[in-house]
Every structure is written in structure tokens, then in C-alpha cells.
Tab-separated table of C-alpha atoms in Angstrom:
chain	number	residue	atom	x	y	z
F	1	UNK	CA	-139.257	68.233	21.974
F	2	UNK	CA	-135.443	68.468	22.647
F	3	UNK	CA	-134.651	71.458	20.066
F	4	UNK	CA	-134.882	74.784	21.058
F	5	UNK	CA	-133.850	77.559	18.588
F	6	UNK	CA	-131.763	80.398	20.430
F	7	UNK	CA	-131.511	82.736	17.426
F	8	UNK	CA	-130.871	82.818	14.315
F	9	UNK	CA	-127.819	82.472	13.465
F	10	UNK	CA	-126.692	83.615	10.271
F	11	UNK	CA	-127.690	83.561	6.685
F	12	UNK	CA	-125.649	82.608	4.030
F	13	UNK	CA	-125.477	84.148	0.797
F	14	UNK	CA	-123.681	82.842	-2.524
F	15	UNK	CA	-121.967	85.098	-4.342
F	16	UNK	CA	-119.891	85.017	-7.523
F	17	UNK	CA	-117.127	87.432	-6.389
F	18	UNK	CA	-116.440	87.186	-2.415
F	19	UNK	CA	-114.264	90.385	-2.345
F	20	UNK	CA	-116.294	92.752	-4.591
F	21	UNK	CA	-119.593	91.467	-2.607
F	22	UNK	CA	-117.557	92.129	1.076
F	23	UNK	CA	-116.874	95.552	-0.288
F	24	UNK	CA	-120.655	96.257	-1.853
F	25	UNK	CA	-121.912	95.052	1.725
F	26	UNK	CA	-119.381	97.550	3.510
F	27	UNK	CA	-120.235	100.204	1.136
F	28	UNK	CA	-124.325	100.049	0.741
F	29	UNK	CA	-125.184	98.371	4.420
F	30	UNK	CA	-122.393	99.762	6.140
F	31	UNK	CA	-121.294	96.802	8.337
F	32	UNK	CA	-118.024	95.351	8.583
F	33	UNK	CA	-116.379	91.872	8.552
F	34	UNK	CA	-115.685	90.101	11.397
F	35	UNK	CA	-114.394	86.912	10.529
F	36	UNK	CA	-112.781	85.308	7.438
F	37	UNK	CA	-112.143	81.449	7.254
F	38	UNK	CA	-111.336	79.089	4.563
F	39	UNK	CA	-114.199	75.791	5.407
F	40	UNK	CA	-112.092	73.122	2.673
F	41	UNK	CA	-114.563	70.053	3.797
F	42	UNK	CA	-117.319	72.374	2.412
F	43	UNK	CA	-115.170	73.932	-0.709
F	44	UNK	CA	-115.962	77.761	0.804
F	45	UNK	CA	-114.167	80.799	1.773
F	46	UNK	CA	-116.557	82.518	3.807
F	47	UNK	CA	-116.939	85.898	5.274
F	48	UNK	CA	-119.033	86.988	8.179
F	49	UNK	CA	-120.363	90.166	9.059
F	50	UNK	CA	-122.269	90.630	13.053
F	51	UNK	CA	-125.790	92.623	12.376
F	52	UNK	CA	-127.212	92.790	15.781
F	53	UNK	CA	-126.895	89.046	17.933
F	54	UNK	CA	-126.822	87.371	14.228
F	55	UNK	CA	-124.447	87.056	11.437
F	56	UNK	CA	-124.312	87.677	7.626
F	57	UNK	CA	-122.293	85.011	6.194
F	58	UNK	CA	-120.845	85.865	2.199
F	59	UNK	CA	-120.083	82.121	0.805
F	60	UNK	CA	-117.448	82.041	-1.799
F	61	UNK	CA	-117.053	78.595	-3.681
F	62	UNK	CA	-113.078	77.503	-3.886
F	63	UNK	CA	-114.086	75.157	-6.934
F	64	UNK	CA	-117.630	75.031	-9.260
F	65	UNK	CA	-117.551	70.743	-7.132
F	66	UNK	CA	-118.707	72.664	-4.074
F	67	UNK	CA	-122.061	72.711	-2.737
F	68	UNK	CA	-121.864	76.862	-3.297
F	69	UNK	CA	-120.313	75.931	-6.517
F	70	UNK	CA	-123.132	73.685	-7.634
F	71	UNK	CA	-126.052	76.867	-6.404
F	72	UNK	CA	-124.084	79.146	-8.277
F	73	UNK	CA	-124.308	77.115	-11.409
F	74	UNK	CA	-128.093	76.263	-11.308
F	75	UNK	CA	-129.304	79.237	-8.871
F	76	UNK	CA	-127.261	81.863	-9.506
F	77	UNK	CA	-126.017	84.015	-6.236
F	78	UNK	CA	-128.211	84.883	-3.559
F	79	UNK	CA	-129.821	83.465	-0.403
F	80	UNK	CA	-128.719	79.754	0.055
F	81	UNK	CA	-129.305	78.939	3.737
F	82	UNK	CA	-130.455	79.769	6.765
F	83	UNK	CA	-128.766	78.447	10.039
F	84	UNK	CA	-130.580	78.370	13.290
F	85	UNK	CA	-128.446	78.588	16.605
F	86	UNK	CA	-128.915	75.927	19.174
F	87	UNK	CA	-127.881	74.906	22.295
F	88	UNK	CA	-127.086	70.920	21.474
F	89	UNK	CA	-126.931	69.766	17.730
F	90	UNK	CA	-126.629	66.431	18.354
F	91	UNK	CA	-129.478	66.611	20.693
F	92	UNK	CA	-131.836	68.741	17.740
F	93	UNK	CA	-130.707	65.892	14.979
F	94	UNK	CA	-131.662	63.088	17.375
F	95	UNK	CA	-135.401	65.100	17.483
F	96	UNK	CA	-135.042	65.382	14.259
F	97	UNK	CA	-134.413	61.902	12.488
F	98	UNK	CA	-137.422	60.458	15.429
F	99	UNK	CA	-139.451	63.245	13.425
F	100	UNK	CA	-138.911	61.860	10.006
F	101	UNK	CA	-136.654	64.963	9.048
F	102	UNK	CA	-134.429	64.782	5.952
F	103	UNK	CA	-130.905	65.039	7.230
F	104	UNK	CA	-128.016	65.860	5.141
F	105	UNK	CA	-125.498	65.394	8.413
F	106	UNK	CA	-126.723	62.447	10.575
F	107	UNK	CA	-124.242	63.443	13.380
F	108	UNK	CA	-122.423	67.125	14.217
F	109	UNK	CA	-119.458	68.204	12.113
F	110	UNK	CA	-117.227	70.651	12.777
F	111	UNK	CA	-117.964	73.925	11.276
F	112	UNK	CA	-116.215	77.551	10.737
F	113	UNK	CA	-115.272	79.310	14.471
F	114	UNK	CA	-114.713	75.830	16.267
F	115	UNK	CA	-118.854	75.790	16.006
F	116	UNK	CA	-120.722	72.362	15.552
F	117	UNK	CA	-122.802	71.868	13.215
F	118	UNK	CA	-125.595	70.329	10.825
F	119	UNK	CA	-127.356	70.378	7.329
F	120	UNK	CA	-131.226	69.606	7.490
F	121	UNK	CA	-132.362	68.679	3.974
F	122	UNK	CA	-134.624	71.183	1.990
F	123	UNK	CA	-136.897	68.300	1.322
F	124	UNK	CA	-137.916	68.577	4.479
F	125	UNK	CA	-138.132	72.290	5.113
F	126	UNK	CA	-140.049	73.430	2.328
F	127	UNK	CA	-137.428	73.934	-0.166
F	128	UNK	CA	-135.219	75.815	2.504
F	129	UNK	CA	-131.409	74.667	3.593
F	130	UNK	CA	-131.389	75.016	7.187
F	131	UNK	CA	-128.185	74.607	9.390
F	132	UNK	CA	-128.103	74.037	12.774
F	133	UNK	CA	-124.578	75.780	14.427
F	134	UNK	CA	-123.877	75.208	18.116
F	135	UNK	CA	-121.465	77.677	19.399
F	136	UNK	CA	-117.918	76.444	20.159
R	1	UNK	CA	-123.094	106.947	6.144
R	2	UNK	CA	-126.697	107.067	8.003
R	3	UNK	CA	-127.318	103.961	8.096
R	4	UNK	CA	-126.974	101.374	10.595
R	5	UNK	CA	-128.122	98.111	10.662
R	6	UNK	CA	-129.771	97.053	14.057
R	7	UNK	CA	-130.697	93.656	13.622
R	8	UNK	CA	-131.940	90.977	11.210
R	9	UNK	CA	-135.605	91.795	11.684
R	10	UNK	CA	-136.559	88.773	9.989
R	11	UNK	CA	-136.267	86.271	6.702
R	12	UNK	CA	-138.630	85.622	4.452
R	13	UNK	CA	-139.739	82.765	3.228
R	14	UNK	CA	-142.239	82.091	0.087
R	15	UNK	CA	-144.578	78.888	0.535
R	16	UNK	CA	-146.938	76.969	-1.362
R	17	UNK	CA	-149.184	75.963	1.557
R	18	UNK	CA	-149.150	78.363	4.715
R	19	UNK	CA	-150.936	76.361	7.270
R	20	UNK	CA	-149.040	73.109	6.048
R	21	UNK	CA	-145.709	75.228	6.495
R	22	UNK	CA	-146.763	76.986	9.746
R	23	UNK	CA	-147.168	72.907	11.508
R	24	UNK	CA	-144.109	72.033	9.923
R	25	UNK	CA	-142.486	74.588	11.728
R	26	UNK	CA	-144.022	73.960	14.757
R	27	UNK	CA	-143.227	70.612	14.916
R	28	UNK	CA	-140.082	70.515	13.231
R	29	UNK	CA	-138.177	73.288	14.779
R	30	UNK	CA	-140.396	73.734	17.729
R	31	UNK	CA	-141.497	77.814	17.054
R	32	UNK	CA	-145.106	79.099	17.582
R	33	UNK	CA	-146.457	81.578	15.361
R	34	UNK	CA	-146.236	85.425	17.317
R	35	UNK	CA	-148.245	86.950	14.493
R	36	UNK	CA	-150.623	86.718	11.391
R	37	UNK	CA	-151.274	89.442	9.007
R	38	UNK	CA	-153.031	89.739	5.568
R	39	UNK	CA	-150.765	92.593	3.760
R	40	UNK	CA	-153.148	93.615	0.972
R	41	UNK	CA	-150.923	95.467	-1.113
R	42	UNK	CA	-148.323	93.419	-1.246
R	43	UNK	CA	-150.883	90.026	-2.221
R	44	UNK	CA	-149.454	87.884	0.783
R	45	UNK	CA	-150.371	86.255	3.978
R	46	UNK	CA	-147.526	85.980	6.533
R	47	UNK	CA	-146.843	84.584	9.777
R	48	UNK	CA	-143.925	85.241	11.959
R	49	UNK	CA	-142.558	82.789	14.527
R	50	UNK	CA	-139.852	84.681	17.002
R	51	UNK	CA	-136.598	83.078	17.079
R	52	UNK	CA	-134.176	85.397	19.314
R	53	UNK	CA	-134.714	88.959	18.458
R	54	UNK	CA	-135.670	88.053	14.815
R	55	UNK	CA	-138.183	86.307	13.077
R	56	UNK	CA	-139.239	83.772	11.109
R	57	UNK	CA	-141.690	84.988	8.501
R	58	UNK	CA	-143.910	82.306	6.235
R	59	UNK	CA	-145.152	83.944	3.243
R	60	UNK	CA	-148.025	82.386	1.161
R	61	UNK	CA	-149.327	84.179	-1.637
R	62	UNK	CA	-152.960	85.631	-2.428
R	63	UNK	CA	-152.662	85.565	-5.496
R	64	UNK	CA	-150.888	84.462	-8.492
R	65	UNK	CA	-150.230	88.406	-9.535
R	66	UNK	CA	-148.407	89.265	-6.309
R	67	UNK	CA	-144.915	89.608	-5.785
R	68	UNK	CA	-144.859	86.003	-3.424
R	69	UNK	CA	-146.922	84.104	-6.109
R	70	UNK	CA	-144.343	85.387	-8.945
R	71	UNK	CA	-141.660	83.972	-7.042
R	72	UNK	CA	-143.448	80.420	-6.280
R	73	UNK	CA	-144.065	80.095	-9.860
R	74	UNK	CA	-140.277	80.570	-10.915
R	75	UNK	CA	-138.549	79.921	-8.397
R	76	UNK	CA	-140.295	77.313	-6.337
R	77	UNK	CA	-140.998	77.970	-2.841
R	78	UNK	CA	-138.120	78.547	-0.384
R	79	UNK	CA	-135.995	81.814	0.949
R	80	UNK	CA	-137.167	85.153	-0.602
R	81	UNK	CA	-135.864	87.827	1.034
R	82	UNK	CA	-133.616	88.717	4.492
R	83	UNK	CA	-134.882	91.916	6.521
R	84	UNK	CA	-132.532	94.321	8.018
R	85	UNK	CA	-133.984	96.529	11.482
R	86	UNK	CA	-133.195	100.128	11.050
R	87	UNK	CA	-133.643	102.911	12.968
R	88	UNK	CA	-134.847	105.221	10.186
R	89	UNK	CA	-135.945	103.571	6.799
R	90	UNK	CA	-136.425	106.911	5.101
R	91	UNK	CA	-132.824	108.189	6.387
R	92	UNK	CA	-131.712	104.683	5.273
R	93	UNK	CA	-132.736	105.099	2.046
R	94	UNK	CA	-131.709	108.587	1.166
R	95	UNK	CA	-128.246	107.073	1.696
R	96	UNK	CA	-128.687	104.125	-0.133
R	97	UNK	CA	-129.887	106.320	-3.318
R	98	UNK	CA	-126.678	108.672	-2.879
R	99	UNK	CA	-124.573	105.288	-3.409
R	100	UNK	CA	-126.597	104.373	-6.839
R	101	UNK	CA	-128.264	101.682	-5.155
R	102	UNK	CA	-131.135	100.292	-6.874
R	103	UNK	CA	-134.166	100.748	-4.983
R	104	UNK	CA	-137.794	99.229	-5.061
R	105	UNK	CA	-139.393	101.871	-2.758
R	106	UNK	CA	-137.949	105.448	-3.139
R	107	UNK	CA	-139.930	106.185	-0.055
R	108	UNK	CA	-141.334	104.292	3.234
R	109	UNK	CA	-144.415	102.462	3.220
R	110	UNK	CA	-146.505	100.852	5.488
R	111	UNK	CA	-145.527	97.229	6.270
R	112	UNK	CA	-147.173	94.544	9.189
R	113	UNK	CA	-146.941	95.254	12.641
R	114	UNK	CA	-146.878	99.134	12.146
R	115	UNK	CA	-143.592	99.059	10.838
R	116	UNK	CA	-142.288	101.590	8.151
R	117	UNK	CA	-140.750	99.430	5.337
R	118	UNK	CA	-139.003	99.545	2.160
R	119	UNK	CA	-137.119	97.079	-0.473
R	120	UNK	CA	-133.862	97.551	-2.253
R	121	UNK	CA	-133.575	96.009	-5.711
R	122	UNK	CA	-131.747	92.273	-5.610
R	123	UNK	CA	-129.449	93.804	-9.017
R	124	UNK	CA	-128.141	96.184	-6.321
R	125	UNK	CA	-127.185	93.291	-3.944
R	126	UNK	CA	-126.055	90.421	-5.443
R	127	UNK	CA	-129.337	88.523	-6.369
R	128	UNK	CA	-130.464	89.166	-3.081
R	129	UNK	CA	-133.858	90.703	-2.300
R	130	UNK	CA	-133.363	93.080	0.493
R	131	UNK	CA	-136.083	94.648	2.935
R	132	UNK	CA	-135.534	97.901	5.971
R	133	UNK	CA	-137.425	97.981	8.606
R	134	UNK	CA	-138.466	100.431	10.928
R	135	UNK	CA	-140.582	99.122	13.939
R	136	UNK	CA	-143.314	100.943	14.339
């Protein structure tokens, strides 16, 4: 067993209208944001607010081609992943794949705040997106 | 504002087949369930697997009437609901009415693990089903 989750994360969130939902969050839950980044490989603007050692991340779609774009067509917004913090993707992929694990990444990419990281498929966990992000 | 988010307290996650889900998680992320509960009035079974200072929390239904089995037959199985650790639910939600925030529970009630707990509607937040809680 090489993988070994830290914490969680973050959970992302789709939403329709990034701004209005940064403000609703900042209004109703009272938390600010932290960090803003434009992700083009994965057509998202996202937004991150800290809540305690984790993050809420607000996922914006640039275009409807985007992954987000594509949940927010057939899902709607709401909760669209959840992203597990560990210590060595490549490592927890490698565990992975020998486990018969659906992956969507077969090796680490390079995510938002010069993190690493990895899309498990939902095949695989129960209908759930799950990201693994190793810190930069 | 009175509230103030401590901490994703957990994220909850609706399956079809508990004990199926609970080895899939142990094997495939390498977590061990911290706790098991039957939570009569809300028609679920759920175990929690610790991942930092949050959890993991498996929810299989009791029924087809409860809120879990509902969910499963409309939406499929997969994430149904992030936590938020607060302080003072009751205090939390007093502040949450003041801002027109549609709420599930107007007042507290008794959740697992002795905690105090209440939802907020997913219309208020973006499609997303939201849950306080207060440890006990």
C-alpha cells in the first residue's frame, strides 16, 4: 500500500456564475478567497477559499467543451469532485493502476498552485471524481 | 456575521452498497472506517473513515423513503452533501436566516457522534446540499 491520504484537500463545486457564487459564499459562509487562477488545460477559472487545513474550490467553465462545462450541461451546478491530498501522486497512481483503478491521468499533471496532480475515474469510485493533488 | 467555519467536518457520500463501498475504500485509498452509526431519523447507515481532520462519510440508505435513498434513485450514487464544523450550529443558523438563506432545519438537531447538526437548503447554495456541525 504506497498511498496514504494526508487530508482532504478540497472540494470542487460547479457553478454557473463564478463571481455571484464567490460573493454568495462570502456573504452566507463568511469565508474569503484565497486564490484565483485561470487552469486553460482544464477549461476552468477557479476560485479557492481555506476552511480549516482544506480548501473550497468554486469551478467556473471558460467554454460549455470543458469538463465543468460538460457537468453543468447534464448535472447542473453543485458538487463535482473531491480531491484527496497526498504525499507522492505518482507513487498513489502506480498503487492504483496495480489495483485495477480507473484512471483518467495515467501519470501527474500539473495542476493550479504549482500542485501535481491526478483524476481517478468515477467508475471506479462509486460514481465519485476523485483527484489526487500533491502540494508544490 | 456569527459564523465561522472551522473545518470541513466531512463529505458525504450516497451509495448503493455500504459494505461493498466501505472495502473499496479500504483498499483503494487505504482509509479504515473510525465509526458506524444507524441514524434513524434520517433513514441512513453511515460510516466515516478519518482523512486529516475531516472525514469521509459512506452513506447507504434504509430505505427507499429516506432522504439517501431519494437521492440514489435520481441521482445515482455519488457526492451528496459537504459538512462545514462550526462552533455553534444554532448561532450559525440564526445568521444564516437573517441573510434569507434557505434552510432545512430552523433549529439544531441531533446528528451521529453527539454532534448538534443542521442542513441549509441546496436552492440557497448553488445546487449544493450543505450540512453545520457542532461536535458534540
Amino acid at each position: 500500500m504506497t498511498i496514504h491520504l494526508l487530508d482532504i484537500d478540497h472540494v470542487g463545486i460547479a457553478v454557473e456564475d463564478l463571481e455571484g457564487s464567490v460573493e454568495r459564499y462570502r456573504t452566507l459562509l463568511g469565508i474569503e478567497p484565497v486564490h484565483r487562477e485561470r487552469v486553460e488545460d482544464q477549461g476552468v477559472d477557479e476560485v479557492l477559499f481555506a476552511v480549516g487545513s482544506s480548501f473550497i474550490q468554486l469551478l467556473g467553465a471558460i467554454g460549455p467543451d470543458s469538463s465543468v462545462g460538460r457537468s453543468l450541461a447534464t448535472r447542473g451546478p453543485g458538487l463535482h469532485h473531491v480531491a484527496y491530498r497526498v504525499r507522492d501522486v505518482a507513487a498513489a497512481l502506480e498503487d492504483l493502476s496495480a489495483q485495477g483503478a480507473g484512471l483518467v491521468d495515467r501519470v501527474p499533471r500539473q495542476g493550479s498552485r504549482d500542485t501535481l496532480i491526478a483524476f481517478v475515474h468515477p467508475r471506479s469510485m462509486g460514481g465519485v471524481l476523485v483527484e489526487l493533488v500533491q502540494p508544490g
